[in-house]
Amino acid sequence: MELSLYESKANLPIPTKEPLTPADSSGHGESRLVDSKQLPTFFMGKSWRFWAIIPSLMVTTLLSAVEVTVLSTALPTVVHTLNIGENYPWIVNSFLLTSTAFLPIMGQLADAWGRRWPTIITVAIFTLGSAIAGGANNIATLIAGRAIQGLGSGGLNLLVDLIICDLVPLRERGKFISIISIMFAIGLFLGPFIGGSIVQHASWRWVFWINLPVGGVSIMMLYLALQVNSVQVPLKERLRRIDYIGNILIIGSVFAIMYALTYAGTFYAWTDVRVLAPLVCGFLGIAAFHVYEGSRFCSWPTISARFFGHRTTAVAFFLTFAHALMTLWTLYFLPVYFQAVQTVTPSRSGVELLPTVFGMIPGATIASQYLTRVGKYKMLHIVGILLMAGGLGSFAALGADSDTAMWVCLQLINSIGNGILATSLLPAVQAGLTDEDNALSTSTWAYLRSYGAIWGVTIPAVIFNNIFSKSLWKIPDLEARAALSGGNAYANAAREFILSFPPSIQPEIVQVYTDALRVLWLIAAAICGFTLIFAFLEQDIPLRESLRAEFGIKVRSDRKTEVIV
């Protein structure tokens, strides 16, 4: 099936079993059947040019991932130094806002301008944001820098996955997605170490400025290695293919929801009009966005409605949202257990989270090998969800006296399931679509992953603070009650806070934290159980072993540009 870039994809059918045939190499944007034998292989059946690209993608992924969590330990120092008031949540939320809201349009830009320069430019944007944030002397400049960082980070997360999709057939993608997923996990959990070490031994500004040399190295590596094909399309045509109305709707809606979530429960009650109004407007905006995307007025949809008309693709999108939600749920509340129940330091808490990182490695490896050898994903999703549910539910048994072996093993159970899902979800999304849909399907997948991450912080925080508030009566000390009321239980989940009270009061505070976390983990396990139902609705569509790519690796052969792997 040939697809011209001048032709709308809005009404494309789900792919048939028609054999793929090579298209010409005229460079006008037609898809081409990739032939991996055009160059001698270097390793694992791939050319040296392919393996030159992978390290640059790994460095780029690590750069982006570290910034997601680096402020978790550095934020109090930043807030205190700049004398930032009650608007401090925007330092984190501005990053999440732009990294999520602009993901859909990134997919369209990558389709219109190719992969090489959008990727290099997004690294430059991220690095610029880091420079601005590091040089900030007030909250406005800091938030602006963080927003620019988020824009670059979201684009990087999407484009790295998209480049993998362009370079390898669907059957093989799991192997390389697992590498990227592992690097992202390592970055997430290195962030708190880096942030804590910097504020302890140097200026907080280096939390951001440390990205400058790494960003420079990443740009250089991408410029030298990322030699991929591009499309020759007039500027007017490129601009015509952008869904302006849809992107305005989705960006505005995500901003409204993030605004509500920033102030809900902490500054204003959830029933306050200042929370309800933007929240309702945000959800209505998302509904309007989906209606518009499926209408005849939208020729180049940002998120194609036909994706959700395919059962397996729609289920995989839902599993992606749920997986991200559970991942952030774990990432943000296991440290509460370590710091408030075990009363360890933040740096020690980071060490005790390492099983969550290392457990993803065998999970991702198992999933990637299974995808490549068997070519199926449904069983991986079922097993991954069961392991995550078992791990999350078992966390409810953790208490102040739990030994090391217990919390290590329970983390490994959860993280192995996490690694399995992280590797196998994108291939499931794309199994029922064509390779021409790579950009839009990957951007939709990345958007839902980021959107799930937002709720993965918000939902458990609301539940936790609500449960904690109902148990405050168990703490006899009035000063402790006052400090932990009003949604401050999460903010005060720290060793220093617990130990600031007399020894006779500390066990009561720790017990309330333990009880609240127990309920929180059981709710998380129940959500996983609900998610499991949808996994059974998937179909095991055979993963393609051929690849039709517009943006594969570019080489010169007989004065013509060819696409290879």
XYZ file of C-alpha atoms in Angstrom:
565
model
C 0.000 0.000 0.000
C 1.647 3.224 -1.128
C 0.985 6.385 0.820
C 1.927 9.797 -0.483
C 2.734 12.424 2.080
C 0.371 14.755 0.247
C -2.514 12.438 0.992
C -4.427 12.597 4.279
C -4.063 9.641 6.625
C -7.371 10.309 8.305
C -9.260 7.585 6.496
C -6.583 4.913 6.216
C -7.913 1.416 6.907
C -6.327 -1.016 9.301
C -3.528 -2.751 7.359
C -4.227 -5.847 5.333
C -1.989 -8.820 4.682
C -0.846 -7.422 1.324
C 2.867 -8.043 0.732
C 5.071 -4.998 0.906
C 6.930 -3.998 -2.241
C 9.794 -1.545 -2.558
C 8.930 2.009 -3.459
C 11.224 4.260 -5.415
C 13.931 6.348 -3.806
C 12.980 9.634 -5.312
C 13.153 11.349 -1.950
C 9.633 12.785 -2.118
C 8.501 11.148 1.073
C 7.129 7.824 -0.171
C 7.566 4.880 2.166
C 10.290 2.445 1.239
C 10.677 -1.229 2.035
C 13.793 -1.480 4.162
C 16.463 -3.915 3.034
C 18.849 -4.698 5.856
C 21.306 -6.405 3.496
C 22.367 -3.243 1.689
C 25.414 -2.955 3.985
C 27.565 -5.595 5.713
C 26.268 -6.248 9.203
C 28.305 -5.237 12.225
C 26.498 -6.767 15.221
C 23.153 -8.533 15.740
C 22.450 -8.245 12.035
C 22.658 -4.436 12.057
C 25.077 -2.101 10.304
C 27.705 -0.028 12.087
C 25.709 3.083 11.200
C 22.777 1.676 13.148
C 24.955 1.021 16.195
C 26.386 4.529 15.958
C 22.882 5.914 16.498
C 21.918 3.802 19.531
C 24.471 5.313 22.010
C 23.359 8.827 21.068
C 19.756 7.851 21.818
C 20.818 6.324 25.144
C 22.630 9.494 26.246
C 19.661 11.609 25.160
C 17.250 9.403 27.113
C 19.382 9.546 30.250
C 19.585 13.344 29.992
C 15.804 13.635 29.820
C 15.031 11.064 32.515
C 17.305 12.499 35.195
C 15.533 15.851 35.007
C 12.164 14.281 35.824
C 13.220 13.428 39.393
C 16.347 15.486 40.100
C 14.326 18.129 41.964
C 12.769 15.611 44.365
C 15.706 16.109 46.754
C 16.851 19.562 45.631
C 13.498 21.384 45.638
C 13.448 22.413 49.336
C 16.862 24.071 48.939
C 15.787 25.883 45.770
C 12.548 27.101 47.378
C 14.378 28.330 50.480
C 17.236 30.038 48.613
C 15.007 31.982 46.215
C 12.416 32.620 48.938
C 9.680 31.132 46.772
C 6.245 31.171 48.339
C 3.187 29.028 47.847
C 3.659 28.795 44.074
C 6.571 26.361 44.427
C 4.578 23.413 42.914
C 4.821 25.138 39.528
C 8.561 24.476 39.509
C 7.700 20.803 38.995
C 4.328 21.128 37.297
C 5.472 23.539 34.582
C 7.883 20.815 33.449
C 5.145 18.157 33.476
C 2.721 20.491 31.701
C 4.856 21.264 28.667
C 6.365 17.772 28.446
C 2.833 16.350 28.162
C 0.763 18.992 26.379
C 3.106 19.435 23.417
C 3.683 15.729 22.731
C 0.914 15.344 20.123
C 2.167 18.215 17.965
C 5.707 16.821 18.199
C 4.549 13.757 16.297
C 3.174 15.899 13.489
C 6.332 18.003 13.349
C 8.418 14.831 13.108
C 6.289 13.652 10.192
C 6.610 17.009 8.434
C 10.304 17.748 9.091
C 11.759 14.275 9.609
C 13.613 12.981 12.668
C 17.158 14.353 12.536
C 16.736 18.100 13.024
C 13.668 17.958 15.310
C 15.662 15.666 17.629
C 18.738 17.907 17.647
C 16.589 21.018 18.158
C 14.682 19.469 21.089
C 17.985 18.674 22.833
C 19.012 22.296 22.253
C 15.675 23.510 23.669
C 16.129 21.302 26.737
C 19.669 22.597 27.233
C 18.508 26.215 26.846
C 15.825 25.643 29.477
C 18.468 24.211 31.814
C 20.629 27.312 31.376
C 17.686 29.635 32.091
C 16.552 27.667 35.158
C 20.084 27.518 36.556
C 20.532 31.263 36.193
C 17.152 32.176 37.699
C 16.958 34.691 40.535
C 13.163 34.640 40.874
C 10.324 32.175 40.488
C 9.101 33.562 37.142
C 12.453 32.914 35.454
C 12.777 29.510 37.103
C 9.312 28.423 35.973
C 10.018 29.672 32.448
C 13.235 27.661 32.345
C 11.499 24.555 33.653
C 8.712 24.924 31.085
C 11.278 25.124 28.279
C 13.047 22.096 29.748
C 9.761 20.175 29.751
C 9.117 21.052 26.122
C 12.496 19.620 25.168
C 12.188 16.601 27.451
C 8.788 15.576 26.113
C 10.010 15.883 22.548
C 13.095 13.795 23.313
C 11.096 10.976 24.895
C 8.875 10.796 21.825
C 11.550 11.165 19.160
C 13.862 8.541 20.655
C 11.083 5.937 20.565
C 10.057 7.101 17.104
C 13.573 6.732 15.722
C 13.674 3.160 17.061
C 10.395 2.497 15.233
C 11.908 3.867 12.012
C 15.046 1.753 12.251
C 13.822 -1.741 13.108
C 10.819 -3.902 12.151
C 8.031 -4.295 14.694
C 9.139 -7.834 15.585
C 12.567 -6.547 16.706
C 11.555 -3.293 18.392
C 11.220 -4.809 21.835
C 14.980 -5.413 22.050
C 15.828 -1.781 21.500
C 12.866 -0.312 23.364
C 14.074 -2.333 26.368
C 17.483 -0.632 26.152
C 15.836 2.794 26.101
C 13.428 1.840 28.924
C 16.310 0.682 31.109
C 18.205 3.923 30.480
C 15.078 5.919 31.342
C 14.597 3.966 34.580
C 18.239 4.479 35.534
C 17.842 8.206 34.881
C 14.684 8.413 36.999
C 16.393 6.893 39.993
C 19.733 8.672 39.516
C 17.904 12.010 39.655
C 17.413 12.111 43.445
C 21.059 11.103 44.038
C 22.362 13.808 41.737
C 20.049 16.479 43.125
C 20.829 15.622 46.743
C 24.583 15.484 46.180
C 24.663 18.804 44.342
C 22.717 20.792 46.949
C 24.836 19.224 49.684
C 28.237 19.935 48.122
C 27.688 22.765 45.593
C 25.232 25.435 44.469
C 21.686 24.324 43.650
C 22.146 25.972 40.245
C 24.252 23.017 39.145
C 21.141 20.855 39.378
C 20.270 22.505 36.064
C 23.675 23.531 34.741
C 24.947 19.951 34.867
C 22.761 19.385 31.798
C 24.777 21.855 29.720
C 27.860 19.686 29.056
C 25.748 16.533 28.767
C 23.387 18.305 26.369
C 26.346 19.498 24.324
C 27.716 15.957 24.061
C 24.260 14.679 23.100
C 23.887 17.293 20.337
C 27.316 16.432 18.954
C 26.591 12.681 18.990
C 23.223 13.150 17.311
C 24.670 15.474 14.664
C 27.377 12.974 13.750
C 25.432 9.723 14.093
C 21.776 10.473 13.334
C 22.066 10.419 9.550
C 18.528 9.415 8.595
C 16.419 10.056 5.534
C 14.256 13.174 5.326
C 11.301 14.128 3.164
C 11.370 16.778 0.452
C 8.118 18.663 0.965
C 7.455 22.379 0.322
C 7.200 24.517 3.451
C 3.591 25.407 2.664
C 2.681 21.719 2.569
C 4.509 21.024 5.832
C 2.571 23.798 7.567
C -0.723 22.588 6.092
C -0.259 19.213 7.727
C -0.277 20.632 11.278
C -3.508 20.258 13.255
C -3.640 23.763 14.732
C -7.138 23.609 16.228
C -6.606 20.187 17.775
C -3.293 21.164 19.327
C -4.702 24.388 20.775
C -7.504 22.357 22.364
C -5.223 19.721 23.872
C -2.591 22.170 25.129
C -5.221 24.419 26.716
C -7.020 21.457 28.281
C -3.889 19.973 29.822
C -2.931 23.400 31.192
C -6.377 23.801 32.810
C -6.186 20.360 34.419
C -2.633 20.928 35.656
C -3.651 24.300 37.107
C -6.465 22.647 39.061
C -4.283 19.780 40.286
C -1.551 22.164 41.428
C -3.813 23.929 43.913
C -6.364 21.211 44.755
C -6.202 19.754 48.242
C -3.283 21.925 49.350
C -4.239 25.551 48.712
C -7.947 25.117 47.955
C -10.476 22.393 48.728
C -11.420 20.063 45.886
C -14.926 21.556 46.012
C -13.629 25.118 45.612
C -14.700 26.802 42.379
C -11.057 27.738 41.742
C -10.354 24.018 41.422
C -13.588 22.759 39.891
C -13.838 25.394 37.143
C -10.470 24.713 35.464
C -10.814 20.969 36.061
C -14.224 20.804 34.371
C -13.057 23.085 31.551
C -10.026 20.856 31.039
C -12.060 17.665 30.752
C -14.595 19.348 28.470
C -11.708 20.584 26.337
C -10.323 17.059 26.011
C -13.779 15.800 25.030
C -14.066 18.570 22.428
C -10.595 17.665 21.166
C -11.566 14.039 20.542
C -14.825 15.052 18.860
C -12.944 17.403 16.553
C -10.233 14.836 15.779
C -12.865 12.387 14.564
C -14.794 14.930 12.510
C -14.573 15.603 8.777
C -13.191 19.066 9.529
C -9.874 17.613 10.727
C -7.829 16.479 7.711
C -4.597 15.817 9.608
C -5.599 14.661 13.098
C -3.097 14.901 15.927
C -4.532 11.745 17.491
C -6.399 9.713 14.918
C -9.822 8.465 15.996
C -9.328 5.278 13.999
C -6.571 4.240 16.423
C -9.224 3.870 19.103
C -11.487 2.006 16.707
C -9.013 -0.863 16.673
C -9.558 -3.001 19.773
C -5.986 -4.078 20.434
C -4.532 -0.615 19.828
C -7.144 0.985 22.103
C -6.502 -1.561 24.875
C -2.739 -1.066 24.585
C -3.245 2.699 24.924
C -5.248 2.145 28.112
C -2.605 -0.223 29.491
C 0.041 2.419 28.731
C -1.879 5.006 30.766
C -2.358 2.571 33.663
C 1.267 1.431 33.566
C 2.550 5.010 33.796
C 0.112 5.742 36.614
C 1.329 2.723 38.618
C 4.987 3.476 37.911
C 4.775 7.007 39.325
C 2.571 5.747 42.172
C 5.455 3.477 43.183
C 8.185 6.020 42.510
C 6.628 8.703 44.717
C 5.335 6.597 47.620
C 8.004 3.988 48.264
C 10.255 6.859 49.440
C 7.476 7.823 51.879
C 7.738 4.346 53.392
C 11.515 4.478 53.623
C 11.727 8.020 55.021
C 8.624 8.212 57.247
C 8.260 4.597 58.397
C 11.849 3.342 58.368
C 13.036 6.906 59.110
C 16.060 6.781 56.815
C 17.700 9.764 55.128
C 16.741 10.826 51.579
C 20.057 9.556 50.211
C 19.584 6.206 51.961
C 16.047 6.098 50.585
C 17.515 6.415 47.106
C 19.777 3.433 47.764
C 16.839 1.370 48.994
C 14.980 2.133 45.752
C 17.695 0.513 43.637
C 15.878 -2.866 43.398
C 13.166 -1.038 41.477
C 15.766 -0.017 38.887
C 17.620 -3.292 38.639
C 14.427 -5.336 38.582
C 13.393 -3.644 35.357
C 16.468 -5.008 33.576
C 15.528 -8.731 33.678
C 11.891 -7.831 33.022
C 12.768 -5.794 29.946
C 15.208 -8.466 28.750
C 12.643 -11.258 29.080
C 10.009 -9.220 27.254
C 12.342 -8.205 24.427
C 13.482 -11.781 23.808
C 9.912 -13.090 23.922
C 8.718 -10.441 21.472
C 11.543 -11.201 19.045
C 11.380 -14.992 19.219
C 7.638 -15.579 19.654
C 6.213 -12.374 18.190
C 3.349 -12.114 20.701
C 2.635 -9.668 23.496
C -0.693 -10.523 25.169
C 0.827 -13.005 27.625
C 3.559 -10.495 28.464
C 0.935 -7.920 29.403
C -0.981 -10.379 31.566
C 2.161 -11.545 33.379
C 3.482 -7.987 33.758
C 0.241 -6.705 35.279
C 0.008 -9.702 37.629
C 3.556 -9.106 38.859
C 2.925 -5.392 39.381
C -0.339 -6.118 41.189
C 1.367 -8.711 43.374
C 4.235 -6.386 44.196
C 2.034 -3.383 44.948
C -0.364 -5.432 47.058
C 2.528 -6.993 48.972
C 3.871 -3.554 49.858
C 0.922 -3.372 52.261
C 2.766 -5.855 54.488
C 5.734 -3.531 54.942
C 6.161 -1.965 58.352
C 8.770 -0.319 60.528
C 10.282 -3.702 61.440
C 10.355 -5.226 57.929
C 13.794 -6.609 57.116
C 15.889 -5.770 54.066
C 15.241 -9.055 52.260
C 11.496 -8.415 52.381
C 11.411 -4.957 50.813
C 14.068 -5.908 48.269
C 12.156 -8.994 47.076
C 8.828 -7.163 46.920
C 10.372 -4.366 44.871
C 11.879 -6.908 42.476
C 8.490 -8.549 41.898
C 6.921 -5.197 41.054
C 9.800 -3.918 38.937
C 10.174 -7.088 36.849
C 6.513 -6.688 35.881
C 7.158 -3.006 35.210
C 10.050 -3.836 32.883
C 7.964 -6.379 30.986
C 5.224 -3.834 30.340
C 7.578 -0.953 29.519
C 9.089 -2.997 26.696
C 5.986 -4.643 25.243
C 3.331 -1.904 25.154
C 4.445 0.126 22.120
C 4.734 -2.955 19.831
C 1.171 -3.869 20.835
C -0.033 -0.363 19.978
C 1.515 -0.581 16.510
C 0.740 -4.219 15.692
C -2.600 -3.358 14.110
C -1.385 -0.209 12.350
C 0.912 0.506 9.419
C 4.499 1.754 9.580
C 3.233 5.002 8.030
C 1.420 5.540 11.346
C 4.624 5.365 13.400
C 4.821 9.080 14.211
C 1.183 9.601 15.200
C 0.846 6.295 17.062
C 4.104 6.855 18.959
C 3.162 10.429 19.879
C -0.268 9.263 21.084
C 1.372 6.494 23.114
C 3.904 8.939 24.606
C 1.147 11.460 25.379
C -0.945 8.872 27.243
C 2.160 7.710 29.099
C 2.924 11.268 30.249
C -0.725 11.930 31.061
C -0.827 8.754 33.156
C 2.298 9.915 34.982
C 0.557 13.165 35.977
C -2.321 11.236 37.513
C 0.144 8.768 39.021
C 1.308 11.568 41.289
C -2.064 13.241 41.879
C -4.400 10.303 42.583
C -2.289 8.591 45.266
C -1.479 11.946 46.884
C -5.186 12.742 47.251
C -5.961 9.253 48.577
C -2.997 9.281 50.948
C -3.740 12.693 52.445
C -7.422 11.823 52.842
C -6.681 8.542 54.634
C -4.049 10.213 56.775
C -6.391 13.031 57.798
C -8.972 10.510 59.016
C -6.327 8.831 61.196
C -4.862 11.955 62.787
C -6.848 11.322 65.971
C -4.456 8.437 66.718
C -1.632 10.949 67.274
C -1.971 12.460 70.769
C 0.446 15.343 70.204
C -1.462 18.443 69.057
C 1.586 20.024 67.443
C 2.160 16.915 65.317
C -1.507 16.836 64.325
C -1.401 20.452 63.204
C 1.765 19.916 61.169
C 0.321 16.847 59.415
C -3.166 18.210 58.727
C -4.355 20.114 55.674
C -2.742 17.786 53.158
C 0.767 18.126 54.599
C 1.328 14.446 55.403
C 3.199 13.799 52.163
C 5.273 16.975 52.386
C 6.373 16.091 55.940
C 7.194 12.443 55.241
C 10.824 12.846 56.244
C 13.206 11.508 58.866
C 13.976 14.995 60.195
C 10.288 15.712 60.785
C 9.633 12.433 62.605
C 12.708 12.751 64.817
C 11.843 16.342 65.737
C 9.189 15.004 68.138
C 9.759 13.313 71.502
C 10.537 9.566 71.337
C 7.200 8.785 72.963
C 5.322 10.429 70.056
C 7.373 9.054 67.164
C 5.842 5.520 67.116
C 2.312 6.951 66.848
C 3.288 9.118 63.865
C 5.071 6.215 62.172
C 2.071 3.946 62.709
C -0.326 6.398 61.058
C 2.009 6.600 58.066
C 2.168 2.798 57.965
C -1.621 2.424 58.060
C -2.192 5.060 55.369
C 0.388 3.469 53.073
C -1.140 0.029 53.596
C -4.500 1.218 52.253
C -2.771 3.076 49.419
C -0.927 -0.052 48.229
C -4.082 -2.169 48.346
C -5.922 0.401 46.223
C -3.032 0.343 43.737
C -3.234 -3.449 43.540
C -6.991 -3.224 42.951
C -6.442 -0.801 40.059
C -3.950 -3.267 38.568
C -6.548 -6.015 38.917
C -9.072 -3.880 37.050
C -6.490 -3.201 34.345
C -5.879 -6.941 33.949
C -9.436 -7.387 32.645
C -8.616 -5.234 29.632
C -5.428 -7.164 28.873
C -7.549 -10.242 28.158
C -9.396 -8.269 25.457
C -6.264 -7.892 23.337
C -5.609 -9.889 20.195
C -2.157 -11.313 19.486
C -1.677 -9.734 16.075
C 1.519 -11.101 14.448
C 4.363 -8.595 14.669
C 5.689 -7.592 11.251
C 9.188 -8.745 10.316
C 9.497 -6.265 7.444
C 9.701 -2.493 7.672
C 8.412 0.204 5.360
C 10.211 3.370 6.417
C 10.343 6.964 5.235
C 13.070 7.942 7.687
C 15.544 5.050 7.798
C 19.328 5.353 7.867
C 20.699 7.331 4.933
C 23.735 6.274 2.900
C 25.144 7.222 -0.457
C 25.094 4.515 -3.086
C 25.624 5.242 -6.789
C 24.752 8.905 -6.120
C 21.344 7.916 -4.767
C 20.073 7.953 -1.220
C 18.945 4.567 0.031
C 17.245 3.544 3.240
C 18.820 0.793 5.271
C 18.890 -0.596 8.764
